[in-house]
């Protein structure tokens, strides 16, 4: 009996140590920044390949000094970067545009062009924590990023404010940027924040990571998700459970446009309706047919602009 107890205890200890080791691996796998995140030339090449019209616009804007870089120190003490451009015809209207997972602001200048060139808005496009030229040691999956974006929104309001103009702001995010946007929407907001656009955002970090764990590794949620979430809390101060856009969006009382591709498998289309139902008040859902993850603008650029215009009342 004693020998059996020793063997059982040893097996449990080995299993526990293996699970903790796997948890550390999964945490690093999921939240480590892109090793090439500072390579802005590569980001502009990707913009050129995917959205050549937007690349030409951005290149022209840079050359004439209209598209600029700015750096601010966050309350955490980290130095974060954003691109911005003023539009003299904006009349107080500003778009804050939030990029996706392991991306950067440069790759989303196609939306910058839409707001600046097509819709007549000022634009500010931050690099999130541990992305692009912003400092940070781990990806935050849109959760703590909501606090950084709130800070950037205040920066944008001060940067573009003009006397006798009423500020009006839209926050527009794609993928993890959409999750960030929904997380922002549930916070206490200044009056000038008027609209939100969430393009293919996930319901929650737990939901998204559990899906990828099954798809990529064929593993169940228990116990690895639970252990990894605890490790995330111990190391970075947040859990997968609390990082919940669906809970945040349920608190939002301002108009929101949801956009999803029905062929999206990375953030599955099945997440669209729960988020849409959770949102109270003015809302709309646009489904793009045959569209993969974060490709709605690419596949339907004219309709995309029309849908955003409708949200903005233009």
Short mmCIF file of N, CA, C and O in Angstrom, two decimals, residues 238-301:
data_model
loop_
_atom_site.label_atom_id
_atom_site.label_comp_id
_atom_site.label_asym_id
_atom_site.label_seq_id
_atom_site.Cartn_x
_atom_site.Cartn_y
_atom_site.Cartn_z
N UNK A 238 -3.53 39.83 -15.13
CA UNK A 238 -4.89 39.67 -15.67
C UNK A 238 -5.13 38.20 -16.01
O UNK A 238 -4.19 37.45 -16.25
N UNK A 239 -6.38 37.80 -15.99
CA UNK A 239 -6.74 36.43 -16.30
C UNK A 239 -7.50 36.36 -17.62
O UNK A 239 -8.09 37.33 -18.07
N UNK A 240 -7.50 35.17 -18.21
CA UNK A 240 -8.25 34.98 -19.45
C UNK A 240 -9.75 35.18 -19.23
O UNK A 240 -10.46 35.66 -20.12
N UNK A 241 -10.23 34.79 -18.05
CA UNK A 241 -11.66 34.90 -17.76
C UNK A 241 -12.12 36.36 -17.71
O UNK A 241 -13.21 36.70 -18.19
N UNK A 242 -11.33 37.23 -17.11
CA UNK A 242 -11.77 38.62 -16.95
C UNK A 242 -11.69 39.40 -18.26
O UNK A 242 -12.38 40.41 -18.42
N UNK A 243 -10.85 38.96 -19.19
CA UNK A 243 -10.68 39.67 -20.46
C UNK A 243 -11.83 39.30 -21.38
O UNK A 243 -11.70 38.47 -22.28
N UNK A 244 -12.97 39.95 -21.17
CA UNK A 244 -14.23 39.52 -21.78
C UNK A 244 -14.92 40.65 -22.54
O UNK A 244 -15.71 41.40 -21.96
N UNK A 245 -14.66 40.79 -23.84
CA UNK A 245 -15.38 41.79 -24.62
C UNK A 245 -16.89 41.65 -24.56
O UNK A 245 -17.61 42.65 -24.61
N UNK A 246 -17.40 40.42 -24.44
CA UNK A 246 -18.86 40.26 -24.44
C UNK A 246 -19.47 40.88 -23.18
O UNK A 246 -20.58 41.42 -23.22
N UNK A 247 -18.78 40.83 -22.05
CA UNK A 247 -19.28 41.50 -20.85
C UNK A 247 -19.16 43.01 -20.99
O UNK A 247 -20.03 43.76 -20.55
N UNK A 248 -18.09 43.45 -21.60
CA UNK A 248 -17.88 44.88 -21.77
C UNK A 248 -18.90 45.49 -22.73
O UNK A 248 -19.46 46.57 -22.48
N UNK A 249 -19.15 44.80 -23.83
CA UNK A 249 -20.06 45.35 -24.83
C UNK A 249 -21.49 45.41 -24.31
O UNK A 249 -22.30 46.24 -24.75
N UNK A 250 -21.81 44.56 -23.34
CA UNK A 250 -23.13 44.59 -22.72
C UNK A 250 -23.35 45.89 -21.94
O UNK A 250 -24.50 46.25 -21.66
N UNK A 251 -22.28 46.57 -21.58
CA UNK A 251 -22.38 47.84 -20.85
C UNK A 251 -22.40 49.05 -21.78
O UNK A 251 -22.57 50.18 -21.31
N UNK A 252 -22.19 48.82 -23.06
CA UNK A 252 -22.06 49.92 -24.02
C UNK A 252 -23.43 50.49 -24.38
O UNK A 252 -24.34 49.74 -24.75
N UNK A 253 -23.58 51.80 -24.32
CA UNK A 253 -24.85 52.45 -24.67
C UNK A 253 -24.72 53.39 -25.86
O UNK A 253 -25.54 54.27 -26.05
N UNK A 254 -23.67 53.17 -26.67
CA UNK A 254 -23.46 54.02 -27.85
C UNK A 254 -23.47 53.16 -29.10
O UNK A 254 -23.21 51.96 -29.04
N UNK A 255 -23.79 53.74 -30.25
CA UNK A 255 -23.96 52.94 -31.48
C UNK A 255 -22.71 52.14 -31.82
O UNK A 255 -21.59 52.63 -31.71
N UNK A 256 -22.93 50.91 -32.27
CA UNK A 256 -21.83 50.03 -32.64
C UNK A 256 -22.18 49.24 -33.89
O UNK A 256 -23.29 48.72 -34.02
N UNK A 257 -21.21 49.17 -34.80
CA UNK A 257 -21.32 48.34 -35.99
C UNK A 257 -20.41 47.12 -35.81
O UNK A 257 -19.21 47.26 -35.57
N UNK A 258 -21.01 45.93 -35.92
CA UNK A 258 -20.25 44.68 -35.90
C UNK A 258 -20.06 44.20 -37.34
O UNK A 258 -21.01 44.21 -38.13
N UNK A 259 -18.85 43.75 -37.67
CA UNK A 259 -18.55 43.24 -39.01
C UNK A 259 -17.90 41.87 -38.85
O UNK A 259 -16.93 41.72 -38.09
N UNK A 260 -18.43 40.89 -39.58
CA UNK A 260 -17.87 39.53 -39.53
C UNK A 260 -17.92 38.89 -40.91
O UNK A 260 -18.89 39.07 -41.64
N UNK A 261 -16.88 38.13 -41.23
CA UNK A 261 -16.88 37.30 -42.43
C UNK A 261 -17.41 35.92 -42.11
O UNK A 261 -17.00 35.31 -41.11
N UNK A 262 -18.30 35.42 -42.94
CA UNK A 262 -18.91 34.12 -42.62
C UNK A 262 -18.00 32.94 -42.93
O UNK A 262 -18.35 31.78 -42.66
N UNK A 263 -16.80 33.19 -43.49
CA UNK A 263 -15.81 32.13 -43.70
C UNK A 263 -14.61 32.28 -42.77
O UNK A 263 -13.57 31.67 -42.99
N UNK A 264 -14.77 33.09 -41.75
CA UNK A 264 -13.71 33.29 -40.76
C UNK A 264 -13.64 32.07 -39.85
O UNK A 264 -14.62 31.68 -39.24
N UNK A 265 -12.46 31.45 -39.76
CA UNK A 265 -12.26 30.32 -38.87
C UNK A 265 -11.33 30.68 -37.71
O UNK A 265 -11.26 29.93 -36.73
N UNK A 266 -10.60 31.79 -37.80
CA UNK A 266 -9.69 32.18 -36.73
C UNK A 266 -10.47 32.80 -35.56
O UNK A 266 -10.28 32.43 -34.41
N UNK A 267 -11.32 33.78 -35.88
CA UNK A 267 -12.35 34.23 -34.93
C UNK A 267 -13.67 33.83 -35.58
O UNK A 267 -14.17 34.53 -36.45
N UNK A 268 -14.21 32.70 -35.19
CA UNK A 268 -15.31 32.11 -35.97
C UNK A 268 -16.56 32.99 -35.99
O UNK A 268 -16.86 33.72 -35.04
N UNK A 269 -17.26 32.87 -37.09
CA UNK A 269 -18.49 33.64 -37.29
C UNK A 269 -19.52 33.36 -36.20
O UNK A 269 -20.37 34.20 -35.91
N UNK A 270 -19.42 32.21 -35.56
CA UNK A 270 -20.36 31.87 -34.48
C UNK A 270 -20.26 32.81 -33.30
O UNK A 270 -21.17 32.85 -32.46
N UNK A 271 -19.17 33.60 -33.20
CA UNK A 271 -19.03 34.56 -32.12
C UNK A 271 -19.81 35.86 -32.38
O UNK A 271 -20.02 36.66 -31.47
N UNK A 272 -20.22 36.06 -33.63
CA UNK A 272 -20.86 37.33 -33.99
C UNK A 272 -22.19 37.55 -33.27
O UNK A 272 -22.42 38.60 -32.67
N UNK A 273 -23.07 36.57 -33.33
CA UNK A 273 -24.41 36.77 -32.79
C UNK A 273 -24.44 36.93 -31.27
O UNK A 273 -25.18 37.78 -30.76
N UNK A 274 -23.66 36.15 -30.50
CA UNK A 274 -23.66 36.40 -29.05
C UNK A 274 -23.23 37.82 -28.70
O UNK A 274 -23.80 38.44 -27.79
N UNK A 275 -22.25 38.35 -29.41
CA UNK A 275 -21.82 39.73 -29.16
C UNK A 275 -22.91 40.72 -29.55
O UNK A 275 -23.21 41.67 -28.82
N UNK A 276 -23.53 40.48 -30.71
CA UNK A 276 -24.59 41.37 -31.19
C UNK A 276 -25.76 41.38 -30.21
O UNK A 276 -26.32 42.43 -29.89
N UNK A 277 -26.13 40.21 -29.71
CA UNK A 277 -27.25 40.12 -28.77
C UNK A 277 -26.91 40.77 -27.43
O UNK A 277 -27.77 41.35 -26.77
N UNK A 278 -25.64 40.67 -27.02
CA UNK A 278 -25.23 41.25 -25.74
C UNK A 278 -25.28 42.77 -25.76
O UNK A 278 -25.57 43.41 -24.74
N UNK A 279 -25.04 43.36 -26.92
CA UNK A 279 -25.03 44.82 -27.05
C UNK A 279 -26.44 45.37 -26.94
O UNK A 279 -27.35 44.94 -27.65
N UNK A 280 -26.62 46.34 -26.06
CA UNK A 280 -27.91 47.00 -25.90
C UNK A 280 -27.92 48.30 -26.71
O UNK A 280 -26.87 48.85 -27.03
N UNK A 281 -29.10 48.80 -27.03
CA UNK A 281 -29.19 50.07 -27.73
C UNK A 281 -28.90 49.94 -29.21
O UNK A 281 -29.05 48.88 -29.81
N UNK A 282 -28.49 51.04 -29.82
CA UNK A 282 -28.31 51.11 -31.27
C UNK A 282 -27.15 50.24 -31.71
O UNK A 282 -26.03 50.34 -31.19
N UNK A 283 -27.41 49.37 -32.70
CA UNK A 283 -26.40 48.43 -33.17
C UNK A 283 -26.77 47.93 -34.54
O UNK A 283 -27.94 47.99 -34.96
N UNK A 284 -25.77 47.42 -35.25
CA UNK A 284 -26.01 46.77 -36.54
C UNK A 284 -24.94 45.71 -36.76
O UNK A 284 -23.83 45.81 -36.23
N UNK A 285 -25.29 44.68 -37.52
CA UNK A 285 -24.38 43.59 -37.84
C UNK A 285 -24.33 43.42 -39.34
O UNK A 285 -25.36 43.24 -39.98
N UNK A 286 -23.12 43.47 -39.89
CA UNK A 286 -22.92 43.25 -41.32
C UNK A 286 -22.09 41.99 -41.51
O UNK A 286 -20.96 41.91 -41.00
N UNK A 287 -22.62 41.03 -42.25
CA UNK A 287 -21.92 39.80 -42.56
C UNK A 287 -21.40 39.86 -43.99
O UNK A 287 -22.17 40.11 -44.92
N UNK A 288 -20.10 39.63 -44.17
CA UNK A 288 -19.51 39.60 -45.51
C UNK A 288 -19.36 38.15 -45.94
O UNK A 288 -18.73 37.35 -45.26
N UNK A 289 -19.94 37.81 -47.06
CA UNK A 289 -20.04 36.42 -47.50
C UNK A 289 -18.74 35.95 -48.17
O UNK A 289 -18.17 36.64 -49.01
N UNK A 290 -18.29 34.78 -47.74
CA UNK A 290 -17.08 34.20 -48.30
C UNK A 290 -15.80 34.83 -47.81
O UNK A 290 -14.73 34.57 -48.37
N UNK A 291 -15.87 35.64 -46.77
CA UNK A 291 -14.72 36.40 -46.31
C UNK A 291 -14.02 35.70 -45.15
O UNK A 291 -14.66 35.27 -44.20
N UNK A 292 -12.70 35.63 -45.26
CA UNK A 292 -11.89 35.06 -44.20
C UNK A 292 -11.57 36.12 -43.15
O UNK A 292 -12.04 37.24 -43.23
N UNK A 293 -10.74 35.77 -42.20
CA UNK A 293 -10.49 36.63 -41.05
C UNK A 293 -9.88 37.97 -41.46
O UNK A 293 -8.87 38.03 -42.19
N UNK A 294 -10.50 39.04 -40.98
CA UNK A 294 -10.00 40.42 -41.14
C UNK A 294 -9.83 40.82 -42.60
O UNK A 294 -8.96 41.63 -42.94
N UNK A 295 -10.70 40.28 -43.48
CA UNK A 295 -10.59 40.60 -44.90
C UNK A 295 -11.84 41.27 -45.45
O UNK A 295 -12.01 41.37 -46.67
N UNK A 296 -12.72 41.74 -44.59
CA UNK A 296 -13.97 42.33 -45.08
C UNK A 296 -13.72 43.57 -45.92
O UNK A 296 -14.35 43.76 -46.97
N UNK A 297 -12.82 44.45 -45.47
CA UNK A 297 -12.52 45.64 -46.28
C UNK A 297 -11.87 45.24 -47.59
O UNK A 297 -12.19 45.81 -48.64
N UNK A 298 -10.97 44.28 -47.54
CA UNK A 298 -10.29 43.84 -48.76
C UNK A 298 -11.28 43.30 -49.79
O UNK A 298 -11.17 43.59 -50.98
N UNK A 299 -12.27 42.54 -49.32
CA UNK A 299 -13.22 41.89 -50.23
C UNK A 299 -14.36 42.79 -50.66
O UNK A 299 -14.90 42.64 -51.76
N UNK A 300 -14.75 43.73 -49.78
CA UNK A 300 -15.91 44.58 -50.05
C UNK A 300 -15.60 46.04 -49.69
O UNK A 300 -16.25 46.64 -48.83
N UNK A 301 -14.61 46.65 -50.35
CA UNK A 301 -14.18 48.00 -49.92
C UNK A 301 -15.26 49.07 -50.04
O UNK A 301 -15.43 49.90 -49.13
#
